[in-house]
Coordinates of C-alpha atoms in Angstrom, one line a residue:
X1 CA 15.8 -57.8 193.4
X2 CA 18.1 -57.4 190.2
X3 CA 18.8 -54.2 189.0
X4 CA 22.1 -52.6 186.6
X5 CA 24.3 -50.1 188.4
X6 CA 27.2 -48.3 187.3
X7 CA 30.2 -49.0 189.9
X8 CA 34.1 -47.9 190.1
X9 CA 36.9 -50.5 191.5
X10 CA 40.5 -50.5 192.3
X11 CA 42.8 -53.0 190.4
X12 CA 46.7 -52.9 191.5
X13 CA 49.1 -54.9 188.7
X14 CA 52.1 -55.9 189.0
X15 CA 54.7 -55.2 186.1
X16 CA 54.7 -58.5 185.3
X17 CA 51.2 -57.5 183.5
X18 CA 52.1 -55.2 181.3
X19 CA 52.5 -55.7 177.7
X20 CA 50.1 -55.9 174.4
X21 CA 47.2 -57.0 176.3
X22 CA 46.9 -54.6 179.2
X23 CA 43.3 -53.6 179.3
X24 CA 42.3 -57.0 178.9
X25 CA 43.9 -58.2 181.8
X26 CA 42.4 -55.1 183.4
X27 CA 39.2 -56.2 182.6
X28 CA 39.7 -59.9 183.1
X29 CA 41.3 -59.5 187.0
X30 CA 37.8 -57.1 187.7
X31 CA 35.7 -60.0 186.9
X32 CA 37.5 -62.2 188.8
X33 CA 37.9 -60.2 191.8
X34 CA 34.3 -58.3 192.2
X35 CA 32.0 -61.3 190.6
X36 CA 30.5 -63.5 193.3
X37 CA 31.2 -60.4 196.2
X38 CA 28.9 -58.9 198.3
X39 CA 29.4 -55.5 198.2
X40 CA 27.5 -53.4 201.1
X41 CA 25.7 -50.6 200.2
X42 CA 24.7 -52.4 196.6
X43 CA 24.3 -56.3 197.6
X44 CA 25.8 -59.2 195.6
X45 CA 27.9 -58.7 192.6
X46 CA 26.0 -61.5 190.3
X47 CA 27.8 -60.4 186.6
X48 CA 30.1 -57.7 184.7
X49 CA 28.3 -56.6 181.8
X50 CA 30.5 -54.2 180.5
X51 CA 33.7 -52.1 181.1
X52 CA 34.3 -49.8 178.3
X53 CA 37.7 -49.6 177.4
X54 CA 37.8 -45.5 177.7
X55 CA 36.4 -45.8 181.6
X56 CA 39.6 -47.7 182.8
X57 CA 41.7 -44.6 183.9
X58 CA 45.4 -44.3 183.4
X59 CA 47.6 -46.4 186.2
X60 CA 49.1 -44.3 189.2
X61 CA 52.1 -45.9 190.3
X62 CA 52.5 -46.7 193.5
X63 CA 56.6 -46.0 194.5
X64 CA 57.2 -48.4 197.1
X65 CA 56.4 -51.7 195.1
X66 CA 56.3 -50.9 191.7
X67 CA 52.6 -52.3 191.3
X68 CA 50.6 -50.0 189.4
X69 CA 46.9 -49.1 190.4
X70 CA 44.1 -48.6 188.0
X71 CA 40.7 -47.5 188.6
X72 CA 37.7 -48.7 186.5
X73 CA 34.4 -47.9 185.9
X74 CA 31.7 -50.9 185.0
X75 CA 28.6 -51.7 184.3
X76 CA 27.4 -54.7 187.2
X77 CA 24.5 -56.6 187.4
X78 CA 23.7 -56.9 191.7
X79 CA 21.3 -59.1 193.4
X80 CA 19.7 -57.1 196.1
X81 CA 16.6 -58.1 198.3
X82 CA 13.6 -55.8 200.2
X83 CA 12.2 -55.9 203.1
X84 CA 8.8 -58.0 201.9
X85 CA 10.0 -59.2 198.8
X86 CA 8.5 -62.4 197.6
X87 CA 10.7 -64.6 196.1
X88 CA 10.9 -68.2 195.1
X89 CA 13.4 -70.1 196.4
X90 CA 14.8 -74.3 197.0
X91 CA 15.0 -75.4 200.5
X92 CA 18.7 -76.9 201.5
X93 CA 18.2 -77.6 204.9
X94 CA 15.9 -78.3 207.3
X95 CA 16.5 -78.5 211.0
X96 CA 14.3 -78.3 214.5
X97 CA 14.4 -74.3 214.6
X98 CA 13.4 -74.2 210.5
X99 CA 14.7 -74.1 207.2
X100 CA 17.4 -72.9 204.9
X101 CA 16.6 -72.3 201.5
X102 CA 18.5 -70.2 198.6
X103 CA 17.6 -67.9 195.5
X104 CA 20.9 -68.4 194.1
X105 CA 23.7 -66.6 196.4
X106 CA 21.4 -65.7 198.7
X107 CA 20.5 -67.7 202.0
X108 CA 17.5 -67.3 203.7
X109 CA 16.5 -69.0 207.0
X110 CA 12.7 -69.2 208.0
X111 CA 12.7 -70.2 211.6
X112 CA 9.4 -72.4 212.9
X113 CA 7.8 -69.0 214.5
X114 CA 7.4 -67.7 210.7
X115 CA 5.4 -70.7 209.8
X116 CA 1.5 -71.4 209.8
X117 CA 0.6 -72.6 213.3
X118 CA -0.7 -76.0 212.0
X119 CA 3.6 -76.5 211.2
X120 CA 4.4 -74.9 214.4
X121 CA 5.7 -78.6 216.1
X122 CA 5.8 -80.2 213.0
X123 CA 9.4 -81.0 212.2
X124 CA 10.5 -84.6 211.9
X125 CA 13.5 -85.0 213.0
X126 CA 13.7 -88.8 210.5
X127 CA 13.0 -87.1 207.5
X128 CA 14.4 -83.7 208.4
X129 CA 11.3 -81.8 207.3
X130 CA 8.3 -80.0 208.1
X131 CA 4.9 -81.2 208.0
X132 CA 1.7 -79.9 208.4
X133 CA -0.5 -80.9 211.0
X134 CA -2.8 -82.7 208.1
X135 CA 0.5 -84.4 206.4
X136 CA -0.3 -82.4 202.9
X137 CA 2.5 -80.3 203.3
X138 CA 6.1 -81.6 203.5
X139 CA 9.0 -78.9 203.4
X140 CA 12.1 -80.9 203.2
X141 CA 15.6 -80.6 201.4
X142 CA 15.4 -80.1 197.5
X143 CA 11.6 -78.5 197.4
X144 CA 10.3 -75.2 196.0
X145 CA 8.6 -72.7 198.9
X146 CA 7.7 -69.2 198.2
X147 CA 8.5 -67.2 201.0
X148 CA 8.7 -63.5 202.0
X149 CA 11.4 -61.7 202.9
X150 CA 11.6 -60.4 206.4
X151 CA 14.8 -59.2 207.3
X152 CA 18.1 -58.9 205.4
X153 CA 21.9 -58.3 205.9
X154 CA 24.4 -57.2 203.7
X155 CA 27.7 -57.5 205.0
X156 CA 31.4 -57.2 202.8
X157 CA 31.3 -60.3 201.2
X158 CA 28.2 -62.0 202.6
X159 CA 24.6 -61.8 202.3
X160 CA 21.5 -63.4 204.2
X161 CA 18.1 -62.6 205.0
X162 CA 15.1 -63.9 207.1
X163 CA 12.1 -65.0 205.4
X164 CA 8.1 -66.7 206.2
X165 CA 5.9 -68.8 204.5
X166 CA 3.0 -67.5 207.2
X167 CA 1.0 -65.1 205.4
X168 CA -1.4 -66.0 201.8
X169 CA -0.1 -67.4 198.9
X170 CA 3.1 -68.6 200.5
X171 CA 4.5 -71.9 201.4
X172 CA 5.3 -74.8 199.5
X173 CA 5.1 -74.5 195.5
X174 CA 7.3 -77.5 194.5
X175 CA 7.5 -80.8 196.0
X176 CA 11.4 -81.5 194.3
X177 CA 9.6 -84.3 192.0
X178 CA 9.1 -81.9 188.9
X179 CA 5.7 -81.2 189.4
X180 CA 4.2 -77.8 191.1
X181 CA 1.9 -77.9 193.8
X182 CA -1.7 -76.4 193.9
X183 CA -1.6 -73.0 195.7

């Protein structure tokens, strides 16, 4: 799910930059343009941990502007999720075809066909959630559900996956009151 990996990146300043305080601006304009991105072949840039100040490379100027491009090398924390990962996550919307629900950037829909069959035509549509068949379960906006991932997508700049709650040990954990739910 988490993981450390060493990554590069491009950072084009203008001359307006330059001066005293050049690698901190360096360092500053990486964190603000690769924090919060999806990249696609390592998943979703969640923090910088580190650029060390002899990994950002002399600038190459480019001739037509003027702008000068640096390349860096940091240190990133990413969020990426497997295929069957199990993960705890808040429901943020519920709807008659299933639920949204996040673990932090990442948005996972669980459609009604990944649910346990006594949910199956359970949604009501007053309350916007699921209940079970018995009425002891109630997924609805602002709970807990542990889920497993199913499917996933990382595009440039976006991620999402598809999870269920129909397999052991799944389903709701938190109600949204504060207190967790038997298992």
């Amino acid at each position: 799910m988490f993981y450390v990996k060493k990554l590069e990146h491009e950072i084009v300043l203008q001359p307006i930059h330059f001066g005293p305080k050049l690698k901190a601006t360096i360092i500053r304009l990486l964190k603000e343009e690769v924090e919060g991105l999806a990249l696609a072949t390592y998943g979703y840039v969640v923090n910088v941990i580190e650029v060390p100040e002899d990994e950002i490379r002399s600038g190459i100027i480019e001739y037509d502007t003027g702008d000068v491009v640096f390349f860096v090398k940091y240190t990133a924390l990413l969020l990426r999720p497997f295929v069957n990962e199990v993960l705890d996550a808040t429901v943020s919307q519920c709807n008659q075809l299933g639920f949204f629900a996040f673990v932090g950037p990442l948005r996972i829909f669980v459609s009604k066909h990944s649910m346990p069959e006594d949910m199956f035509n359970g949604f009501d549509g007053e309350r916007d959630a699921w209940v079970s068949d018995d009425k002891e379960v109630v997924i609805t906006s602002g709970c807990g559900v542990r889920l497993k991932i199913k499917g996933r997508t990382i595009e440039q700049g976006n991620i999402a996956a598809i999870g269920t709650i129909k397999d052991n040990y799944l389903g709701l954990i938190d109600d949204g009151s504060g207190e967790v739910g038997e298992q």
